[in-house]
Tab-separated table of C-alpha atoms in Angstrom:
chain	number	residue	atom	x	y	z
A	1	GLU	CA	17.681	-35.562	-10.253
A	2	HIS	CA	16.059	-33.548	-7.554
A	3	LEU	CA	14.421	-30.164	-7.204
A	4	VAL	CA	15.153	-27.758	-4.383
A	5	ALA	CA	12.409	-25.305	-3.427
A	6	MET	CA	13.291	-22.154	-1.557
A	7	PRO	CA	10.658	-19.723	-0.254
A	8	LEU	CA	10.991	-16.147	-1.418
A	9	LEU	CA	11.000	-13.457	1.207
A	10	ASP	CA	8.205	-10.952	0.643
A	11	ILE	CA	10.687	-8.190	-0.210
A	12	MET	CA	12.154	-10.406	-2.957
A	13	LYS	CA	8.744	-10.593	-4.629
A	14	ILE	CA	8.777	-6.862	-5.363
A	15	HIS	CA	10.164	-6.220	-8.836
A	16	SER	CA	13.638	-4.703	-8.826
A	17	GLY	CA	13.508	-0.903	-8.935
A	18	THR	CA	9.833	-0.625	-7.890
A	19	ILE	CA	10.534	0.978	-4.505
A	20	GLU	CA	13.036	3.466	-5.970
A	21	GLU	CA	10.583	4.388	-8.731
A	22	VAL	CA	7.667	4.903	-6.338
A	23	LEU	CA	9.837	7.102	-4.101
A	24	SER	CA	11.143	9.199	-7.008
A	25	ASN	CA	9.959	12.742	-7.712
A	26	GLY	CA	8.180	11.508	-10.832
A	27	TRP	CA	5.708	9.634	-8.638
A	28	SER	CA	4.930	12.571	-6.373
A	29	VAL	CA	1.391	13.899	-6.466
A	30	PRO	CA	1.537	17.328	-8.134
A	31	PHE	CA	1.493	20.227	-5.706
A	32	VAL	CA	0.095	23.481	-7.004
A	33	GLU	CA	0.147	26.532	-4.782
A	34	GLN	CA	-3.158	28.297	-4.346
A	35	SER	CA	-3.356	31.481	-6.377
A	36	ASP	CA	-5.751	34.335	-6.720
A	37	GLY	CA	-6.458	33.393	-10.330
A	38	VAL	CA	-4.297	36.139	-11.880
A	39	SER	CA	-1.001	35.427	-13.643
A	40	ASP	CA	2.131	37.607	-13.482
A	41	LYS	CA	1.066	39.237	-16.753
A	42	GLY	CA	-2.350	40.178	-15.364
A	43	GLU	CA	-4.207	37.425	-17.237
A	44	ARG	CA	-7.063	35.582	-15.517
A	45	HIS	CA	-6.633	31.815	-15.244
A	46	ALA	CA	-8.480	29.075	-13.399
A	47	ASN	CA	-6.900	27.408	-10.404
A	48	ASN	CA	-6.371	23.927	-11.802
A	49	ALA	CA	-4.822	22.212	-8.765
A	50	THR	CA	-7.721	19.784	-8.436
A	51	GLU	CA	-7.648	19.041	-12.160
A	52	LEU	CA	-3.900	18.298	-12.065
A	53	ILE	CA	-4.294	15.968	-9.094
A	54	ASN	CA	-7.230	14.199	-10.736
A	55	GLN	CA	-5.113	13.581	-13.850
A	56	TRP	CA	-2.173	12.238	-11.818
A	57	GLU	CA	-2.005	8.520	-12.323
A	58	ARG	CA	0.656	5.882	-11.748
A	59	MET	CA	0.631	2.139	-12.316
A	60	VAL	CA	2.082	-0.878	-10.538
A	61	VAL	CA	2.022	-4.342	-12.142
A	62	VAL	CA	0.982	-7.110	-9.737
A	63	ASP	CA	1.789	-10.713	-10.690
A	64	PHE	CA	0.111	-13.699	-9.074
A	65	SER	CA	2.200	-16.554	-7.752
A	66	PRO	CA	1.980	-19.827	-9.694
A	67	GLY	CA	-1.291	-21.602	-9.057
A	68	VAL	CA	-3.284	-18.419	-8.422
A	69	GLY	CA	-3.348	-16.818	-11.874
A	70	GLY	CA	-4.837	-18.019	-15.131
A	71	MET	CA	-8.472	-17.539	-14.197
A	72	LYS	CA	-11.072	-18.114	-16.879
A	73	LYS	CA	-13.053	-14.890	-16.422
A	74	GLU	CA	-12.286	-11.307	-15.501
A	75	SER	CA	-14.857	-11.499	-12.695
A	76	GLU	CA	-12.812	-14.287	-11.042
A	77	LEU	CA	-9.690	-12.129	-11.118
A	78	LEU	CA	-11.561	-9.131	-9.713
A	79	GLU	CA	-12.938	-11.262	-6.883
A	80	VAL	CA	-9.394	-12.357	-5.942
A	81	VAL	CA	-8.138	-8.754	-6.155
A	82	ASN	CA	-11.007	-7.489	-3.980
A	83	ASN	CA	-10.257	-10.176	-1.377
A	84	ILE	CA	-6.562	-9.221	-1.379
A	85	MET	CA	-7.369	-5.512	-0.998
A	86	GLY	CA	-9.833	-6.244	1.802
A	87	ASP	CA	-7.245	-8.350	3.641
A	88	ILE	CA	-4.617	-5.613	3.244
A	89	GLN	CA	-6.989	-2.972	4.610
A	90	ASP	CA	-7.981	-5.212	7.552
A	91	MET	CA	-4.323	-5.896	8.425
A	92	ALA	CA	-3.533	-2.183	8.128
A	93	GLU	CA	-6.387	-1.264	10.478
A	94	ILE	CA	-5.190	-3.872	12.956
A	95	GLY	CA	-1.700	-2.354	12.883
A	96	TYR	CA	-3.152	1.055	13.706
A	97	LEU	CA	-5.443	-0.260	16.442
A	98	ARG	CA	-2.704	-2.315	18.121
A	99	ARG	CA	-0.281	0.591	18.062
A	100	ASP	CA	-2.932	2.883	19.580
A	101	GLY	CA	-3.525	0.283	22.298
A	102	SER	CA	-6.589	1.724	24.023
A	103	GLU	CA	-9.318	-0.417	25.575
A	104	TYR	CA	-11.762	0.742	22.884
A	105	GLU	CA	-9.514	-0.683	20.178
A	106	ASP	CA	-9.178	-4.013	22.017
A	107	ASN	CA	-12.978	-4.297	22.168
A	108	LEU	CA	-13.289	-3.326	18.508
A	109	LEU	CA	-10.804	-6.020	17.481
A	110	ARG	CA	-12.853	-8.625	19.353
A	111	GLU	CA	-16.206	-7.374	18.013
A	112	GLU	CA	-14.976	-7.299	14.425
A	113	SER	CA	-13.410	-10.774	14.888
A	114	LEU	CA	-10.034	-9.380	13.834
A	115	ASN	CA	-8.245	-10.561	16.978
A	116	ASN	CA	-6.224	-13.353	15.337
A	117	ILE	CA	-5.352	-11.467	12.163
A	118	PRO	CA	-1.795	-10.081	12.011
A	119	ALA	CA	-0.936	-6.479	11.180
A	120	ILE	CA	0.948	-5.805	7.958
A	121	SER	CA	4.001	-4.704	9.945
A	122	GLU	CA	3.908	-8.028	11.810
A	123	ILE	CA	4.046	-10.176	8.681
A	124	PHE	CA	6.346	-8.082	6.493
A	125	SER	CA	9.739	-9.723	6.968
A	126	ILE	CA	11.775	-6.536	7.295
A	127	THR	CA	9.631	-4.932	9.999
A	128	ALA	CA	8.489	-8.134	11.722
A	129	SER	CA	11.998	-9.096	12.749
A	130	ASN	CA	12.499	-5.765	14.502
A	131	LEU	CA	9.112	-5.203	16.157
A	132	LYS	CA	10.497	-6.014	19.588
A	133	ASN	CA	13.554	-3.803	19.072
A	134	THR	CA	12.445	-0.307	20.095
A	135	SER	CA	15.858	1.331	20.411
A	136	GLU	CA	16.877	3.647	17.566
A	137	GLU	CA	20.441	2.322	17.522
A	138	GLY	CA	19.246	-1.259	16.935
A	139	ARG	CA	17.474	-0.410	13.680
A	140	ASN	CA	19.041	0.083	10.305
A	141	SER	CA	17.797	2.741	7.876
A	142	ARG	CA	15.901	0.254	5.683
A	143	VAL	CA	13.947	-1.144	8.621
A	144	GLU	CA	13.259	2.358	9.897
A	145	PHE	CA	12.051	3.449	6.439
A	146	TRP	CA	9.495	0.610	6.261
A	147	ARG	CA	8.391	1.070	9.865
A	148	ARG	CA	7.826	4.803	9.286
A	149	THR	CA	6.069	4.076	5.970
A	150	PHE	CA	3.558	1.802	7.702
A	151	VAL	CA	3.033	4.150	10.676
A	152	GLN	CA	2.463	7.231	8.506
A	153	GLY	CA	0.722	5.425	5.657
A	154	ILE	CA	-1.381	2.313	5.544
A	155	GLU	CA	-1.256	1.631	9.314
A	156	SER	CA	-2.158	5.229	10.198
A	157	GLU	CA	-5.559	6.484	11.288
A	158	HIS	CA	-6.514	7.434	7.711
A	159	GLY	CA	-5.348	4.003	6.428
A	160	CYS	CA	-4.809	5.439	2.930
A	161	SER	CA	-8.580	5.110	2.438
A	162	GLU	CA	-8.662	7.752	-0.309
A	163	MET	CA	-5.996	5.860	-2.236
A	164	PHE	CA	-7.887	2.554	-1.908
A	165	SER	CA	-11.140	4.186	-3.014
A	166	THR	CA	-9.559	5.440	-6.245
A	167	LEU	CA	-7.616	2.319	-7.267
A	168	PHE	CA	-8.389	0.933	-10.692
A	169	VAL	CA	-7.662	-2.684	-11.612
A	170	LYS	CA	-6.881	-3.583	-15.229
A	171	PRO	CA	-6.501	-7.329	-15.848
A	172	ARG	CA	-3.617	-8.449	-18.055
A	173	ALA	CA	-3.831	-11.146	-20.718
A	174	GLY	CA	-4.409	-14.626	-19.318
A	175	TYR	CA	-5.386	-13.226	-15.904
A	176	TYR	CA	-1.973	-14.070	-14.398
A	177	SER	CA	-1.439	-10.460	-13.338
A	178	PHE	CA	-3.060	-7.053	-13.300
A	179	ASP	CA	-2.207	-3.374	-13.422
A	180	LEU	CA	-3.113	-1.391	-10.353
């Protein structure tokens, strides 16, 4: 008997249907047009756009790979999650700074000792394989989707900082995974 181990590509680690669900209309942040506070029937009502957005909440389940989960205390899990989130934000900032390419950004990377850390787009298998290919015809729609998602999202100037500041982590039983 023998056992064959095969590494999973990062895209294979995402649960089936997650991307489609996140991109669906049901996941969209509610958009409420600004109004003058008066309904069609002449009734006064409060503009509740902020309230609707504050109540908007979605959840993604994150599972740890074998050997990482099963911590003894919630504080251990939260420490791992905080480290992961910090690494993701650092790699996102690096992606933005490298794409911007100014001398200021090069100095900042050196000062922050982030010079040898890869950008998310450099380590994500779908976008990493096509980083050198800059022609539109050489990219397929899936690669272009992920590239655009990084450029406009986490690797943009804003770095999705508002999203990261409002994330809530809920540990799952046994500390092998968590809801985000």
